[in-house]
mmCIF file with all atom_site columns, C-alpha atoms in Angstrom:
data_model
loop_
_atom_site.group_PDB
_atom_site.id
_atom_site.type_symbol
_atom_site.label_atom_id
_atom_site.label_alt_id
_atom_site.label_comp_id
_atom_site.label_asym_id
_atom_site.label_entity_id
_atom_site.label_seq_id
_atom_site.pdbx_PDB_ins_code
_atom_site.Cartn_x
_atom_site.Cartn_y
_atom_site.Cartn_z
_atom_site.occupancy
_atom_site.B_iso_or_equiv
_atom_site.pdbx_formal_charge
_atom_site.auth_seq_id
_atom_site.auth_comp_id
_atom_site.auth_asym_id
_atom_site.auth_atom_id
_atom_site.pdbx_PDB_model_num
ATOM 1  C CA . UNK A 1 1  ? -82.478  62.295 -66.823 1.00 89.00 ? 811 UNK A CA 1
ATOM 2  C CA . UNK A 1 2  ? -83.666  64.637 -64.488 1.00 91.00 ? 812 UNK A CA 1
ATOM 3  C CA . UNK A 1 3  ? -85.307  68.158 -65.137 1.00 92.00 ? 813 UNK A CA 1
ATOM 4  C CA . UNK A 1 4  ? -83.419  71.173 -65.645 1.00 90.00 ? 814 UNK A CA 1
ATOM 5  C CA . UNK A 1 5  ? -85.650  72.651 -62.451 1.00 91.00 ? 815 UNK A CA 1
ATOM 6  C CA . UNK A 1 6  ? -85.336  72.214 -58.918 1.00 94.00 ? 816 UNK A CA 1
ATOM 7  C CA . UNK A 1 7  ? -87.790  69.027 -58.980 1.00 95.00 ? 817 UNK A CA 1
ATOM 8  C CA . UNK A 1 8  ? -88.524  66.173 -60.865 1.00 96.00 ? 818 UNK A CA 1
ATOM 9  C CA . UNK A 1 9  ? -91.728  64.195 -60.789 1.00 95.00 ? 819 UNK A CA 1
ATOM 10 C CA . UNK A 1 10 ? -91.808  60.732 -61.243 1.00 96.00 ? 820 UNK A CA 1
ATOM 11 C CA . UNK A 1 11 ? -94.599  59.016 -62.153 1.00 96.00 ? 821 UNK A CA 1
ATOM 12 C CA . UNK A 1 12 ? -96.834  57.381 -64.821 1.00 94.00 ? 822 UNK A CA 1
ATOM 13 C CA . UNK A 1 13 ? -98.077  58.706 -68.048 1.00 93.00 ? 823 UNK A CA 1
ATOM 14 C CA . UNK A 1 14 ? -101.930 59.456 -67.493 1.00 90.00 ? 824 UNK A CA 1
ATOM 15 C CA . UNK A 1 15 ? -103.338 61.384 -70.934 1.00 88.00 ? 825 UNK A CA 1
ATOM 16 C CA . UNK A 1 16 ? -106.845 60.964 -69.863 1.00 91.00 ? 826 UNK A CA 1
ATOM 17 C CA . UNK A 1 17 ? -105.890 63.470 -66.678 1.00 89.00 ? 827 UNK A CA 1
ATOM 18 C CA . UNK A 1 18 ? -103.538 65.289 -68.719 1.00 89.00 ? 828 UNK A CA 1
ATOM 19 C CA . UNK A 1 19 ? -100.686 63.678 -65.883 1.00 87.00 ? 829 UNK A CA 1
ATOM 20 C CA . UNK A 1 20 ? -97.077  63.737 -67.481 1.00 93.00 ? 830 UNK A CA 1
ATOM 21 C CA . UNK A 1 21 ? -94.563  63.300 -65.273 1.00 96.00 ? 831 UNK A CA 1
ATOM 22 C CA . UNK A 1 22 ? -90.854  64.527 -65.809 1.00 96.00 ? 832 UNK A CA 1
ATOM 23 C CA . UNK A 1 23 ? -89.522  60.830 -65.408 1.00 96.00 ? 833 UNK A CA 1
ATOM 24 C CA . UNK A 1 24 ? -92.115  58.530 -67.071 1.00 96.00 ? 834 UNK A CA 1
ATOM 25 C CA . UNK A 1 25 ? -92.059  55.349 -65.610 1.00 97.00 ? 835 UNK A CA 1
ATOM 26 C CA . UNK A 1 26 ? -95.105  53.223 -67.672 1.00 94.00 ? 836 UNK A CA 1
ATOM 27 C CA . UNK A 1 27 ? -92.826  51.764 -70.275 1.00 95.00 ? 837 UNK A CA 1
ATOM 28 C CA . UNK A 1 28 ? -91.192  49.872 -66.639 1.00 95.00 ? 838 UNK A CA 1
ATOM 29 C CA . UNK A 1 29 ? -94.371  48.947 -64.989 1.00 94.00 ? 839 UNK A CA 1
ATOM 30 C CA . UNK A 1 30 ? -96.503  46.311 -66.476 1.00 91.00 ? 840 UNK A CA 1
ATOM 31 C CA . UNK A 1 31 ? -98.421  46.078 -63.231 1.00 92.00 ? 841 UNK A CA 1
ATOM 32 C CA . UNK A 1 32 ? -99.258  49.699 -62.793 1.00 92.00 ? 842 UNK A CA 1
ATOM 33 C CA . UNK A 1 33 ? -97.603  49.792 -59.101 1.00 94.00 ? 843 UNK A CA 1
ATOM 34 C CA . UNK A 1 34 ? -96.398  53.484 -59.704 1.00 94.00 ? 844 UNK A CA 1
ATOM 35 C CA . UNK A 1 35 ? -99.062  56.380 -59.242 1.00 93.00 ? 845 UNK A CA 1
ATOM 36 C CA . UNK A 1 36 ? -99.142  58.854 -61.457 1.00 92.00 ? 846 UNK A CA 1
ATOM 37 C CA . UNK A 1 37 ? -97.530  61.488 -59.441 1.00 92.00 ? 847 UNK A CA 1
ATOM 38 C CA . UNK A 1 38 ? -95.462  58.998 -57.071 1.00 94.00 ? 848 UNK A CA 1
ATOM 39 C CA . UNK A 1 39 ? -92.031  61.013 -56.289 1.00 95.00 ? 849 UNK A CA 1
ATOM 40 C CA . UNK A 1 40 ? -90.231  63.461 -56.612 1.00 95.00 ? 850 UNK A CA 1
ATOM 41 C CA . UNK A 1 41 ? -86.353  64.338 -56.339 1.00 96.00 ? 851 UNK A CA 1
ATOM 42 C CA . UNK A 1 42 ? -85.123  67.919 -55.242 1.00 94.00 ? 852 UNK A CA 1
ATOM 43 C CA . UNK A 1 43 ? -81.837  69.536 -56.023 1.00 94.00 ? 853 UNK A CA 1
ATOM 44 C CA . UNK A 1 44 ? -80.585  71.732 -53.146 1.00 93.00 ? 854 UNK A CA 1
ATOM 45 C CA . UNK A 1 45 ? -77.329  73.623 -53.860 1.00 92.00 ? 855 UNK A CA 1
ATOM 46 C CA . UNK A 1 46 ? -75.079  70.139 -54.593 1.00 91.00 ? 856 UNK A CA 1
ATOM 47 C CA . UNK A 1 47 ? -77.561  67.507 -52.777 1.00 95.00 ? 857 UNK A CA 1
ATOM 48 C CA . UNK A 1 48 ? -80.423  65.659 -53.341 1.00 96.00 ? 858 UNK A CA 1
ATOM 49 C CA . UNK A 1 49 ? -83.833  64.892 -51.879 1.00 97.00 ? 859 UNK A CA 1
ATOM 50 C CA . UNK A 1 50 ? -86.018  61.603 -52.703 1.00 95.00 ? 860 UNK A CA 1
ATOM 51 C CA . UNK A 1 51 ? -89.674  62.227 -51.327 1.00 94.00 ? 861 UNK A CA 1
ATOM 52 C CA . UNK A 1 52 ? -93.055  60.105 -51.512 1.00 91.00 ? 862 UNK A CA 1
ATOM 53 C CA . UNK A 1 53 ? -96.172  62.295 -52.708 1.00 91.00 ? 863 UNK A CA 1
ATOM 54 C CA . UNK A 1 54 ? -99.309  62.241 -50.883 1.00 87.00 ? 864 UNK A CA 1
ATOM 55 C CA . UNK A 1 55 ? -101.546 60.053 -52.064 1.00 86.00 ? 865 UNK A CA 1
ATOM 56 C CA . UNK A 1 56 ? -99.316  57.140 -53.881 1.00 88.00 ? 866 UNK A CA 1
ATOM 57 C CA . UNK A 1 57 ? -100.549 53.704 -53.386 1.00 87.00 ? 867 UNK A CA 1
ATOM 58 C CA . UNK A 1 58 ? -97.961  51.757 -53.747 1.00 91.00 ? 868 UNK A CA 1
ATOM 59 C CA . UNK A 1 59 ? -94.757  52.029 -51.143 1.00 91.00 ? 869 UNK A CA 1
ATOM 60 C CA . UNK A 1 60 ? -91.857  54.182 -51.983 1.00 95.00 ? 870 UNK A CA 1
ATOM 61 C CA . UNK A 1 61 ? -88.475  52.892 -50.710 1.00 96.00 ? 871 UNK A CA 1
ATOM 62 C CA . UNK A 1 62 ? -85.052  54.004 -50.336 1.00 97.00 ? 872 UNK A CA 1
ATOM 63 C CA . UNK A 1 63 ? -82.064  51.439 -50.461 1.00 98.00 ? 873 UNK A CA 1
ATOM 64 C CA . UNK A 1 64 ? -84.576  49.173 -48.541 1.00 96.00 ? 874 UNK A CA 1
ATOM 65 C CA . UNK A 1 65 ? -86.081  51.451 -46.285 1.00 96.00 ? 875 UNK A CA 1
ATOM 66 C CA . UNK A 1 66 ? -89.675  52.479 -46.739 1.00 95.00 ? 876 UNK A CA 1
ATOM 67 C CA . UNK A 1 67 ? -90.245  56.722 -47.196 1.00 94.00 ? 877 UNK A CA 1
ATOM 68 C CA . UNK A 1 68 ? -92.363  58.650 -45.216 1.00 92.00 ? 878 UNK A CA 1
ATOM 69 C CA . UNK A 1 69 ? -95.394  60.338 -47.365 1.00 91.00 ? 879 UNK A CA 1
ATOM 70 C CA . UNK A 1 70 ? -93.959  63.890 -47.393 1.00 88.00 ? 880 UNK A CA 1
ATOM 71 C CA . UNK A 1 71 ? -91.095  63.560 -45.570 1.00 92.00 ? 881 UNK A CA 1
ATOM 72 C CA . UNK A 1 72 ? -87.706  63.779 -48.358 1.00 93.00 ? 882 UNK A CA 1
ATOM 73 C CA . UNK A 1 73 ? -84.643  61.836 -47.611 1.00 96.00 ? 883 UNK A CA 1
ATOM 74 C CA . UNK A 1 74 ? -80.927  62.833 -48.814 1.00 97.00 ? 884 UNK A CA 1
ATOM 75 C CA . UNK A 1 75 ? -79.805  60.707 -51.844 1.00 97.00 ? 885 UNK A CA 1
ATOM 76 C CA . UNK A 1 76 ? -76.562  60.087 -53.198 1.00 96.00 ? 886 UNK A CA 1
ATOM 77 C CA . UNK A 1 77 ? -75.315  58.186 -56.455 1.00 96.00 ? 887 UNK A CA 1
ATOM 78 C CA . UNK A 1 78 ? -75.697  54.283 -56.355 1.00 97.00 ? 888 UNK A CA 1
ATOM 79 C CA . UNK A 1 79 ? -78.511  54.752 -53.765 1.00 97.00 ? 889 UNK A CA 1
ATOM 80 C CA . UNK A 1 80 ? -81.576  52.219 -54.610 1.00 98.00 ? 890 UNK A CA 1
ATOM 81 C CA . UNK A 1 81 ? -84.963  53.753 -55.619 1.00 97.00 ? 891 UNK A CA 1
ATOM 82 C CA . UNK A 1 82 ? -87.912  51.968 -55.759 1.00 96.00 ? 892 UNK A CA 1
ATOM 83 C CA . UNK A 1 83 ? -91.503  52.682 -57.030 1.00 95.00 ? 893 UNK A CA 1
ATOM 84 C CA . UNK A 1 84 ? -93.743  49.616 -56.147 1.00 92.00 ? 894 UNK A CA 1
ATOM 85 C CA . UNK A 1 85 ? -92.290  47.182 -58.128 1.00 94.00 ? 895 UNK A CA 1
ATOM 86 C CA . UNK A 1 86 ? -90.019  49.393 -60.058 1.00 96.00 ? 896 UNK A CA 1
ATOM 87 C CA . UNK A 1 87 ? -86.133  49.843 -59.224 1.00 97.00 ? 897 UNK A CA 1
ATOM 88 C CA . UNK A 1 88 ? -83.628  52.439 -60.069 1.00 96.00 ? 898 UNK A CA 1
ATOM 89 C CA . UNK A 1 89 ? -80.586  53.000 -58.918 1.00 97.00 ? 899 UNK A CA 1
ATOM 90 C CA . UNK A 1 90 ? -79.700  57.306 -59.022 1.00 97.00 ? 900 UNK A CA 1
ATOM 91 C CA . UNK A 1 91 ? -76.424  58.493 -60.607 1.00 92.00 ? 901 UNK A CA 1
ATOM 92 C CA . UNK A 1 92 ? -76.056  61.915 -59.986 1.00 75.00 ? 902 UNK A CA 1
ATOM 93 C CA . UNK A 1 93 ? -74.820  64.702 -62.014 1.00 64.00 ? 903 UNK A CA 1
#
């Protein structure tokens, strides 16, 4: 689920660096291809946003389409999100 804010962070769990994101994907990713602070989706009003943070190593796609670091793209429900080598498929609210 997402937050109850206006973001959400998705990431990896890192307790060492005290790095919890709001959508915790470790239990998904065996091969630690998702940084700890790799995405993030923002609610505007009705829509959403799917953005790459700065500094994730491994690729951030969009129904196929690799993101731009900083640069958030409109989502809608059965769009494709993928993390590395970690897929989701977003069902809005």
């Amino acid at each position: 689920p997402l937050s109850a804010g206006p973001e959400t962070t998705i990431g990896r769990k890192d307790p060492v660096t005290g790095i919890y994101p709001d959508v915790d994907l470790s239990p998904l990713d065996s091969q630690r291809s998702v940084s700890r602070r790799h995405a993030k989706i923002y609610r505007r009003g009705s829509k959403y946003f799917f953005g790459e943070e700065i500094g994730t190593m491994n690729a951030t796609f969009l129904n196929g389409r690799r993101l731009e670091t900083g640069i958030p793209s409109e989502i809608k429900t059965g769009d494709e999100l993928r993390f590395g080598v970690v897929v989701l498929r977003f069902e809005g609210v």
